[in-house]
GROMACS .gro file of N, CA, C and O in nm:
model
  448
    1UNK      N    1  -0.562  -2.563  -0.009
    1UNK     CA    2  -0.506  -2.449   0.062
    1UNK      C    3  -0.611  -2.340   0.074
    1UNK      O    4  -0.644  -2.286  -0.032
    2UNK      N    5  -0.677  -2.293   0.201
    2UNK     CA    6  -0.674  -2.193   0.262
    2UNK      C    7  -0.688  -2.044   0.129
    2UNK      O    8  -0.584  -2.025   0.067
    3UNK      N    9  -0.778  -1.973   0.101
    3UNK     CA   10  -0.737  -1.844   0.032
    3UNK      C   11  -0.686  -1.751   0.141
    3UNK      O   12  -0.748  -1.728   0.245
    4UNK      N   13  -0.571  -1.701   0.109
    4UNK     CA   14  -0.533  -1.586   0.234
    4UNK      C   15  -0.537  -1.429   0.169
    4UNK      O   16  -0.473  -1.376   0.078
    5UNK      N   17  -0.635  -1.384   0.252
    5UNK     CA   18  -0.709  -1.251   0.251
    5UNK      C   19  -0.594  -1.131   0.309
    5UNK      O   20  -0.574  -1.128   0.430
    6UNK      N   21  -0.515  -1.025   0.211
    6UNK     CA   22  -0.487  -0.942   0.266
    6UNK      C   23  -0.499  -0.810   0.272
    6UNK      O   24  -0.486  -0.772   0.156
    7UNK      N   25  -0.521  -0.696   0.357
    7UNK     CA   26  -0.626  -0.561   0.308
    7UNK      C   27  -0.481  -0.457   0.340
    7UNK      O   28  -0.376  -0.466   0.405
    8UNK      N   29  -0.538  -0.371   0.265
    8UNK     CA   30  -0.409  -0.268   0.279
    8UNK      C   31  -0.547  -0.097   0.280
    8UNK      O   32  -0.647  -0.043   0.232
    9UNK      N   33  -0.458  -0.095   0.358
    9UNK     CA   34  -0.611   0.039   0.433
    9UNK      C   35  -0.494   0.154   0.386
    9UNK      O   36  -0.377   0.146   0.423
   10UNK      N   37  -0.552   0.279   0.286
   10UNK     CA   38  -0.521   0.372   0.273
   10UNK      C   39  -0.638   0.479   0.317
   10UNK      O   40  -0.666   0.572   0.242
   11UNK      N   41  -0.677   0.468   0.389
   11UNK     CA   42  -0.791   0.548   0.370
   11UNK      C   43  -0.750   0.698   0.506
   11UNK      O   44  -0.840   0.774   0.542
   12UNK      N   45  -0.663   0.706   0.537
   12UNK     CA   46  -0.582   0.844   0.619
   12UNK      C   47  -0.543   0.897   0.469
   12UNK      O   48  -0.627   0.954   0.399
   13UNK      N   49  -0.438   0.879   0.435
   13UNK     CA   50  -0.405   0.953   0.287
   13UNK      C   51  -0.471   0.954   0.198
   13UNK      O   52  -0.457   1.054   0.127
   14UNK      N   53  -0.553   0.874   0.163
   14UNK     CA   54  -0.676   0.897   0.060
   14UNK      C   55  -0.777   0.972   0.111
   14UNK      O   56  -0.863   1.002   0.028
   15UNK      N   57  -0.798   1.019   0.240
   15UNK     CA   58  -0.891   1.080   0.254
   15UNK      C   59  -0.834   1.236   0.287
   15UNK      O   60  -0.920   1.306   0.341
   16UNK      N   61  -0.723   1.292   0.268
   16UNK     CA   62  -0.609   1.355   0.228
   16UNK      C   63  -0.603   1.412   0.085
   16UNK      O   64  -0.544   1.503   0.027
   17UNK      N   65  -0.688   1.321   0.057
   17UNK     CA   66  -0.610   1.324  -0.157
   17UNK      C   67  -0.493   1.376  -0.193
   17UNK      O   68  -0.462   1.479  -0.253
   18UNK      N   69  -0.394   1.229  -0.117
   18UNK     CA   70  -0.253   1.261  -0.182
   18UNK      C   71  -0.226   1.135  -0.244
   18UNK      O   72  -0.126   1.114  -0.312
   19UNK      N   73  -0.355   1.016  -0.210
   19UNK     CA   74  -0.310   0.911  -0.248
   19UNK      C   75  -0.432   0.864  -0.316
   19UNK      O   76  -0.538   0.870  -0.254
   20UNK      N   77  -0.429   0.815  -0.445
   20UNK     CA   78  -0.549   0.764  -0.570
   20UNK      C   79  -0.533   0.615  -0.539
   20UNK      O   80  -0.460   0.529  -0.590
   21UNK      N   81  -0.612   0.609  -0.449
   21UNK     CA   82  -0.685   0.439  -0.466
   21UNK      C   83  -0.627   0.312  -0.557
   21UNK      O   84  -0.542   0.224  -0.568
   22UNK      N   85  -0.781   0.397  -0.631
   22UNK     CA   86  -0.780   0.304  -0.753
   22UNK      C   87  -0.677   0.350  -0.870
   22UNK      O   88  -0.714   0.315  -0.982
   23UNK      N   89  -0.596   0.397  -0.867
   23UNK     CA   90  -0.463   0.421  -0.927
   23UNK      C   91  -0.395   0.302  -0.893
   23UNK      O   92  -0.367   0.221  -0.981
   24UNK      N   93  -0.363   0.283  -0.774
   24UNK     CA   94  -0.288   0.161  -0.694
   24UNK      C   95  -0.397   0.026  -0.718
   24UNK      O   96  -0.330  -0.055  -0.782
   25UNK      N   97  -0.476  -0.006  -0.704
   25UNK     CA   98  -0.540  -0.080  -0.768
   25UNK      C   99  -0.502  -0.133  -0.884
   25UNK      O  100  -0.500  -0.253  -0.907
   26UNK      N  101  -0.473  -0.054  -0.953
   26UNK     CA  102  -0.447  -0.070  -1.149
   26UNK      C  103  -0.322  -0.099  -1.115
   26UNK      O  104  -0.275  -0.198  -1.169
   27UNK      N  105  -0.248  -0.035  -1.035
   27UNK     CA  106  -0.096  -0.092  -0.991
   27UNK      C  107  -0.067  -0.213  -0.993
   27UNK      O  108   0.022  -0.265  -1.061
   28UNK      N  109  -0.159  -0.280  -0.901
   28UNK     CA  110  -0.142  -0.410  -0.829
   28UNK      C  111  -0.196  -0.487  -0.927
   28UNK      O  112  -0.149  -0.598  -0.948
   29UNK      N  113  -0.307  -0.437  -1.001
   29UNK     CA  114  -0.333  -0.546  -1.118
   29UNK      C  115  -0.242  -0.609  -1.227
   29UNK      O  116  -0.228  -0.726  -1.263
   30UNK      N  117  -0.177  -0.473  -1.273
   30UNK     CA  118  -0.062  -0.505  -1.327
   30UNK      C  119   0.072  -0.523  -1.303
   30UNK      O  120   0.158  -0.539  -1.390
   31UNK      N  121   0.091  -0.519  -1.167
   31UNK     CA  122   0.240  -0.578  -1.113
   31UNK      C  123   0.229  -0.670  -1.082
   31UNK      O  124   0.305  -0.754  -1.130
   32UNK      N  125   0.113  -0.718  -0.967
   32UNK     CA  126   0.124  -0.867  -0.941
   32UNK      C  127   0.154  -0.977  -1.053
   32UNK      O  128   0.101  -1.005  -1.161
   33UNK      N  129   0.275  -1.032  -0.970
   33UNK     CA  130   0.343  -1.161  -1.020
   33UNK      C  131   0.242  -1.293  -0.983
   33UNK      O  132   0.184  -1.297  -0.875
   34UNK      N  133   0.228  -1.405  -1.091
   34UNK     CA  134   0.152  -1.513  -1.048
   34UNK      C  135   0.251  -1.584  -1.135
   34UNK      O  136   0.278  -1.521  -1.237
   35UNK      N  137   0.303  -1.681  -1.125
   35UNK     CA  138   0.363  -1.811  -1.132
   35UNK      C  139   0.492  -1.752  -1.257
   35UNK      O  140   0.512  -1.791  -1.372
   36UNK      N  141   0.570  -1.630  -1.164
   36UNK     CA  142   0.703  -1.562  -1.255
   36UNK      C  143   0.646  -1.472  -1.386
   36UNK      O  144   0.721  -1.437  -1.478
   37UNK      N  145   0.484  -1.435  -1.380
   37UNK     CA  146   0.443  -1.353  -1.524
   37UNK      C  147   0.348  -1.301  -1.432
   37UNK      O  148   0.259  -1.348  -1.360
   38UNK      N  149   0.419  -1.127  -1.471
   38UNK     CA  150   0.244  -0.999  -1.450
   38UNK      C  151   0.171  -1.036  -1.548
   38UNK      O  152   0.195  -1.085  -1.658
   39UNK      N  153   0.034  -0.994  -1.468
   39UNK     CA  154  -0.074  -1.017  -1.566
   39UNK      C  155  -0.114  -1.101  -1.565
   39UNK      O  156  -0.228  -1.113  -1.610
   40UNK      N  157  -0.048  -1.206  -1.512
   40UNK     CA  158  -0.116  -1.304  -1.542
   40UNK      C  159  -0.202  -1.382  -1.396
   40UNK      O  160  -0.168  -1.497  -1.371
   41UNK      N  161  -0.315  -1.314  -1.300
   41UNK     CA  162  -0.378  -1.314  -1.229
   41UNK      C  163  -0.501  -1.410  -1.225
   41UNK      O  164  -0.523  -1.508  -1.153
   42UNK      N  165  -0.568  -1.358  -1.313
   42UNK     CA  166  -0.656  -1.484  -1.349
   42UNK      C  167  -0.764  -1.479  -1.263
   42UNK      O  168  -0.827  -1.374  -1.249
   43UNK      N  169  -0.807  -1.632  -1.172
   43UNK     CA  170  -0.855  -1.663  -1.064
   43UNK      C  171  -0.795  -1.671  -0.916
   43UNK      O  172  -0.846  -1.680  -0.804
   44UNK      N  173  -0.664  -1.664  -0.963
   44UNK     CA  174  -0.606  -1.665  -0.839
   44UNK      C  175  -0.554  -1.596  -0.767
   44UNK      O  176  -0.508  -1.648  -0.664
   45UNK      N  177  -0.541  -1.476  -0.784
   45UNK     CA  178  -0.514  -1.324  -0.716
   45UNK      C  179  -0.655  -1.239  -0.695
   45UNK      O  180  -0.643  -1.174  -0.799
   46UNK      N  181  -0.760  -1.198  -0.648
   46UNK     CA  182  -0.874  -1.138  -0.675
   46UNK      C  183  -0.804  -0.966  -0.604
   46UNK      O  184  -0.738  -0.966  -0.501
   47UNK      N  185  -0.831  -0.851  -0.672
   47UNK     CA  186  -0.792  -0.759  -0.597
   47UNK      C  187  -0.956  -0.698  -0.633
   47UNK      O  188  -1.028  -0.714  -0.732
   48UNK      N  189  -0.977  -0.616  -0.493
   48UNK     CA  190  -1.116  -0.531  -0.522
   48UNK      C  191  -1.104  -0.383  -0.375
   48UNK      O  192  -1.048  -0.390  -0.266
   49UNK      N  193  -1.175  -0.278  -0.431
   49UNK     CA  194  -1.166  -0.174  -0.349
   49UNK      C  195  -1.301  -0.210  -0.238
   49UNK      O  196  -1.411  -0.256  -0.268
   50UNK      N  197  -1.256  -0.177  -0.117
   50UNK     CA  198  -1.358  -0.194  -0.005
   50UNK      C  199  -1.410  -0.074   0.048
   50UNK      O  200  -1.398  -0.057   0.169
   51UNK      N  201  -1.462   0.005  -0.014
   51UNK     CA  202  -1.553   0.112   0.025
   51UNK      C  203  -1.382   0.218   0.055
   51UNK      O  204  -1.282   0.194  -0.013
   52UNK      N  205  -1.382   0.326   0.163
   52UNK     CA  206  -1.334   0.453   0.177
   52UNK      C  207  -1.128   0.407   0.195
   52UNK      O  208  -1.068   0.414   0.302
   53UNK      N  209  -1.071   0.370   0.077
   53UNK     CA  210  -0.935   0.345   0.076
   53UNK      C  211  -0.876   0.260   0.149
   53UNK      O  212  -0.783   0.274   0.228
   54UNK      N  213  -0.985   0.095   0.091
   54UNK     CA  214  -0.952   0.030   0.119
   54UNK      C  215  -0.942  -0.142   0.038
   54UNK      O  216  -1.040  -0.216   0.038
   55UNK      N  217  -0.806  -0.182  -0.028
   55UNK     CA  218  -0.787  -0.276  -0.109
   55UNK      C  219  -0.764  -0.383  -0.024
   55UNK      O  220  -0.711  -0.383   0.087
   56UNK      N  221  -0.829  -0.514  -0.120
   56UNK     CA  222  -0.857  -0.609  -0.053
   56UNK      C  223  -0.767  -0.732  -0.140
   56UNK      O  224  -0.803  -0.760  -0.255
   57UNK      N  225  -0.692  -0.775  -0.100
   57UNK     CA  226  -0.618  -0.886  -0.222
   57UNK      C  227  -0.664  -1.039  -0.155
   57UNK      O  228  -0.606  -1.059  -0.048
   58UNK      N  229  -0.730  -1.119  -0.186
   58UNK     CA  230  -0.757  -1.262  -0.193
   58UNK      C  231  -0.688  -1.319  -0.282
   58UNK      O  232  -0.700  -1.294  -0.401
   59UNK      N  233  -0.585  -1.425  -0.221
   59UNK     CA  234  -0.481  -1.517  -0.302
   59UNK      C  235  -0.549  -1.669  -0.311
   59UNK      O  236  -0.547  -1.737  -0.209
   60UNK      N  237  -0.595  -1.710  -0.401
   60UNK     CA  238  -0.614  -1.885  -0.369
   60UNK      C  239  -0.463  -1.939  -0.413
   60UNK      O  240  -0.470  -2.053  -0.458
   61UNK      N  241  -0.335  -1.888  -0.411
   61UNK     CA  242  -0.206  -1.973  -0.457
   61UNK      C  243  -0.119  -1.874  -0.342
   61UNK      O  244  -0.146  -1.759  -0.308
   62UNK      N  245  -0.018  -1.955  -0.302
   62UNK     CA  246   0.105  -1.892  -0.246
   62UNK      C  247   0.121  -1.762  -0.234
   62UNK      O  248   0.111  -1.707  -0.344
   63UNK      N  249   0.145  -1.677  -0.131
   63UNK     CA  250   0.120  -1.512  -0.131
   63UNK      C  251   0.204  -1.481  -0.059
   63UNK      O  252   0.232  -1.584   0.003
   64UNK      N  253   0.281  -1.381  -0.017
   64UNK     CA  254   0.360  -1.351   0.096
   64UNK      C  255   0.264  -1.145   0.093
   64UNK      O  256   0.237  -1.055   0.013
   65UNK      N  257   0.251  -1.176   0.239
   65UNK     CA  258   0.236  -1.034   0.254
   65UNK      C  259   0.371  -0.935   0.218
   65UNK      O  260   0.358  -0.837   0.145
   66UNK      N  261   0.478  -0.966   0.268
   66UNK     CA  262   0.579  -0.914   0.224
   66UNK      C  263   0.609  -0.817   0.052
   66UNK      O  264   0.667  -0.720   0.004
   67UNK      N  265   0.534  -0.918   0.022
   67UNK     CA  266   0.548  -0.918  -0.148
   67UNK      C  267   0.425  -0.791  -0.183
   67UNK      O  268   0.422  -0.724  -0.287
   68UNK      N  269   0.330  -0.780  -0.069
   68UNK     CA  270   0.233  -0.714  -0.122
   68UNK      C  271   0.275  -0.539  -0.064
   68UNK      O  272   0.241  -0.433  -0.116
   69UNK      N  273   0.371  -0.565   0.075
   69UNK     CA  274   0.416  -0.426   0.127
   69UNK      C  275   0.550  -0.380   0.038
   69UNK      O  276   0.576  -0.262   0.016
   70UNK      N  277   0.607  -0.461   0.004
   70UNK     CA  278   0.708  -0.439  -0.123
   70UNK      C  279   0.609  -0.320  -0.251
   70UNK      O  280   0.614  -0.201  -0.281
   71UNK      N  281   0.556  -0.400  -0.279
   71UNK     CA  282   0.485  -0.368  -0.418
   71UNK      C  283   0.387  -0.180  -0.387
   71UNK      O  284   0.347  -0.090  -0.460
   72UNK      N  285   0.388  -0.202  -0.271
   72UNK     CA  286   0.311  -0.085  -0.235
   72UNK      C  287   0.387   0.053  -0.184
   72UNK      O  288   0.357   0.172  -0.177
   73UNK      N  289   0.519  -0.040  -0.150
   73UNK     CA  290   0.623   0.103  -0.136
   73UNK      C  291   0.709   0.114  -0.233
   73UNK      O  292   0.812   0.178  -0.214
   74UNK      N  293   0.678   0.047  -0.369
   74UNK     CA  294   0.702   0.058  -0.478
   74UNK      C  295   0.632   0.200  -0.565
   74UNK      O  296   0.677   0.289  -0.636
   75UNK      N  297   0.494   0.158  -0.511
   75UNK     CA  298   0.394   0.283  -0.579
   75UNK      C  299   0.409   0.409  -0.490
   75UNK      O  300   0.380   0.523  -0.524
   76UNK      N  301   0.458   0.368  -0.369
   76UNK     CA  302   0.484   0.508  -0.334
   76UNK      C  303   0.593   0.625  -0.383
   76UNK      O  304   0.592   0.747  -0.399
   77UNK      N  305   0.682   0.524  -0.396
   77UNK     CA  306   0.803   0.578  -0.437
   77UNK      C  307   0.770   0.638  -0.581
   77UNK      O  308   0.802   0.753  -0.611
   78UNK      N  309   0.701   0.550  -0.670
   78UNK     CA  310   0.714   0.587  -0.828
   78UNK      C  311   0.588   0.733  -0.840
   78UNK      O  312   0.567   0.803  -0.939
   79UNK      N  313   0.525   0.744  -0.708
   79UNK     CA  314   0.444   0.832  -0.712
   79UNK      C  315   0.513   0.956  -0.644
   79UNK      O  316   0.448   1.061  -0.643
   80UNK      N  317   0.615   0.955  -0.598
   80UNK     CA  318   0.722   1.037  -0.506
   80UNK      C  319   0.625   1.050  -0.341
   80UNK      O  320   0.595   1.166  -0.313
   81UNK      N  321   0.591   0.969  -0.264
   81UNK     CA  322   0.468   1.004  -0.157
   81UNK      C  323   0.576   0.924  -0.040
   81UNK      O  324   0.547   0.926   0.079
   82UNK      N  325   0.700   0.857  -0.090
   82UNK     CA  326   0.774   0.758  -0.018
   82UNK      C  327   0.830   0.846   0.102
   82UNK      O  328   0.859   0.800   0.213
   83UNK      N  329   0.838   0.955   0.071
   83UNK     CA  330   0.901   1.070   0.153
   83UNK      C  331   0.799   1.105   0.348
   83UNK      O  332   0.822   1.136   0.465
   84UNK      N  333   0.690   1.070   0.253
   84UNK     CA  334   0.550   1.102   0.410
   84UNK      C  335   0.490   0.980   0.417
   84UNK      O  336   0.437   0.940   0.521
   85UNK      N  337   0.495   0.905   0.295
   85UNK     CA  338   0.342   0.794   0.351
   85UNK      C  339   0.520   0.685   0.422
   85UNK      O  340   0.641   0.706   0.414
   86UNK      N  341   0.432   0.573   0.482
   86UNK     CA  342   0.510   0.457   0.534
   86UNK      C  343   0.395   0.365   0.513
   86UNK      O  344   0.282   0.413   0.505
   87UNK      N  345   0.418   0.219   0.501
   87UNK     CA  346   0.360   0.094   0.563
   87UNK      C  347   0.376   0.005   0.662
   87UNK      O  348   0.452  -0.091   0.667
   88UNK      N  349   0.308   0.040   0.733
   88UNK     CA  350   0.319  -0.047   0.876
   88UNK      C  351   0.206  -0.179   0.911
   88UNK      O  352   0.103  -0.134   0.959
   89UNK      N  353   0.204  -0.286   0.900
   89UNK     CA  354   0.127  -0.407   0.965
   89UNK      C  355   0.081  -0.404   1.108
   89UNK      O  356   0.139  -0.430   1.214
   90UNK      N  357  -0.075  -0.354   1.070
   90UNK     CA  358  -0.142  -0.364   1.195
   90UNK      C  359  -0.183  -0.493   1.229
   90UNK      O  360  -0.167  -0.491   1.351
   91UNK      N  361  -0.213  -0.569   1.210
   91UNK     CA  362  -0.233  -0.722   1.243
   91UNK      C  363  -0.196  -0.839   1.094
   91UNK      O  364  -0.154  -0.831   0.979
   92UNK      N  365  -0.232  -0.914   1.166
   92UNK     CA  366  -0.153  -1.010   1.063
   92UNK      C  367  -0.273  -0.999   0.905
   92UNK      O  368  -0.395  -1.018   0.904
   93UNK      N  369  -0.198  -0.971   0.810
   93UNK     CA  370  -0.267  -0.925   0.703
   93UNK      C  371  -0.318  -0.860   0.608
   93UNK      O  372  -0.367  -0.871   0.496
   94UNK      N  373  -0.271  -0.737   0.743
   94UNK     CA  374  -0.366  -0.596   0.754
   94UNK      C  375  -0.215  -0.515   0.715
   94UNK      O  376  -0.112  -0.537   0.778
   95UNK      N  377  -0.224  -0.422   0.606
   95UNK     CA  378  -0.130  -0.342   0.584
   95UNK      C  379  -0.200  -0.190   0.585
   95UNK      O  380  -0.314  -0.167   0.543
   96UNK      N  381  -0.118  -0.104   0.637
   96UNK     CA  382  -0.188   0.029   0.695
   96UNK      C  383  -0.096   0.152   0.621
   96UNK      O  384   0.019   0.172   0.659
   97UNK      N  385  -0.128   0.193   0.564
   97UNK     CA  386  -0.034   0.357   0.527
   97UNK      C  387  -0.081   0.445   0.633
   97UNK      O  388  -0.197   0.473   0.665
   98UNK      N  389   0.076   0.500   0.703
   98UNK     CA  390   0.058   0.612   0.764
   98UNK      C  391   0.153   0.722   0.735
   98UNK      O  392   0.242   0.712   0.651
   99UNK      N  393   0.128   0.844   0.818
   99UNK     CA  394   0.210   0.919   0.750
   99UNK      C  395   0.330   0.900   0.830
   99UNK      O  396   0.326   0.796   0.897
  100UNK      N  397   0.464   0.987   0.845
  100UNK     CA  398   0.561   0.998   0.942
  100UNK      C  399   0.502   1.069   1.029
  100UNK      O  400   0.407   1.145   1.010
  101UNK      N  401   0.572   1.038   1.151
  101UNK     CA  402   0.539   1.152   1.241
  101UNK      C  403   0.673   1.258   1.285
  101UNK      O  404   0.777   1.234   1.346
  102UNK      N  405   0.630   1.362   1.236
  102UNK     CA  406   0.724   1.474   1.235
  102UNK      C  407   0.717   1.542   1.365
  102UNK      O  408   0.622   1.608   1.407
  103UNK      N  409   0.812   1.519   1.415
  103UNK     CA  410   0.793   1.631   1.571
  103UNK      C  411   0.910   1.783   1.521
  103UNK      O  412   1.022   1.807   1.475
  104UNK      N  413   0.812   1.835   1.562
  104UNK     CA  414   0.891   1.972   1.546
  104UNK      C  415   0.902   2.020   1.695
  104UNK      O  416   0.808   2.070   1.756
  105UNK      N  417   1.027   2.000   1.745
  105UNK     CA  418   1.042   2.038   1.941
  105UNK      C  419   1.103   2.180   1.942
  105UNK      O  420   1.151   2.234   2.041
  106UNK      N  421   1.091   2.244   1.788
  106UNK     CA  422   1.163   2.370   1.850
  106UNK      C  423   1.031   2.521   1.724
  106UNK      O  424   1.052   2.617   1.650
  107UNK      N  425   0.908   2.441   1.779
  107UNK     CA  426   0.821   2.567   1.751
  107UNK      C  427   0.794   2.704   1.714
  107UNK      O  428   0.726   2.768   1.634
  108UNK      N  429   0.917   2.730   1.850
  108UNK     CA  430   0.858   2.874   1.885
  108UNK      C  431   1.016   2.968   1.857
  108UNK      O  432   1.049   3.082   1.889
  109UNK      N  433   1.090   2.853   1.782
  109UNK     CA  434   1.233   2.951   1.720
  109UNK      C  435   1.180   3.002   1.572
  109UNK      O  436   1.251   3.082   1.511
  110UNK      N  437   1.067   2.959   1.520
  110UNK     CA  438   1.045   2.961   1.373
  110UNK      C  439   1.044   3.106   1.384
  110UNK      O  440   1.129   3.166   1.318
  111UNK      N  441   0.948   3.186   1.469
  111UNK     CA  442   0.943   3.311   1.397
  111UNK      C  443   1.009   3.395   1.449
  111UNK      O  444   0.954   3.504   1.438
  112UNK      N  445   1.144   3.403   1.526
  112UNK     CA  446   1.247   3.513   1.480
  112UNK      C  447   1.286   3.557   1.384
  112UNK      O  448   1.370   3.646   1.387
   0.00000   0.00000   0.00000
């Protein structure tokens, strides 16, 4: 089997500093599940940071991206950031934090 490569790009909110990287990093080291036990990663999960807020997970065993956007709006939440950041899949693989987009259509009532 195929290793399947998946990247999760924080690098809008990390370059923000609302969101610690390698905090989430240590996250994923120790949440990822490998055969029903955290921790237990081994050779077959590789996680590594790719230069400006950007994690890279290489699976040589069974992976669901799903499992990896789960786990990441997990850390958002336990970090309270669930409120602005989102995860959205820009291509197949590719997981992206963005923020919401807040439209404010009534501007110019603020300062009465």
């Amino acid at each position: 089997m195929a290793p399947a490569a998946y990247i999760i790009n924080a690098s809008q909110p990390a370059s923000d500093k609302i969101f610690d990287v390698s905090a989430f990093e240590k996250f994923l080291h120790e949440k990822i599940k490998v055969d029903n036990r955290t921790g237990n990663l081994g050779d077959t999960v590789l996680i590594s940071q790719q230069g400006d807020g950007k994690i890279e997970v290489i699976a040589h065993t069974q992976f669901s991206g799903r499992y990896l956007k789960y786990l990441t709006k997990k850390f958002l939440k336990k970090q309270q950031l669930r409120d602005w950041l989102r995860v959205v899949s820009t291509s197949q693989g590719v997981y992206e934090l963005r923020f919401f987009n807040v439209v404010n259509d009534d501007q110019d009532d603020d300062d009465e």
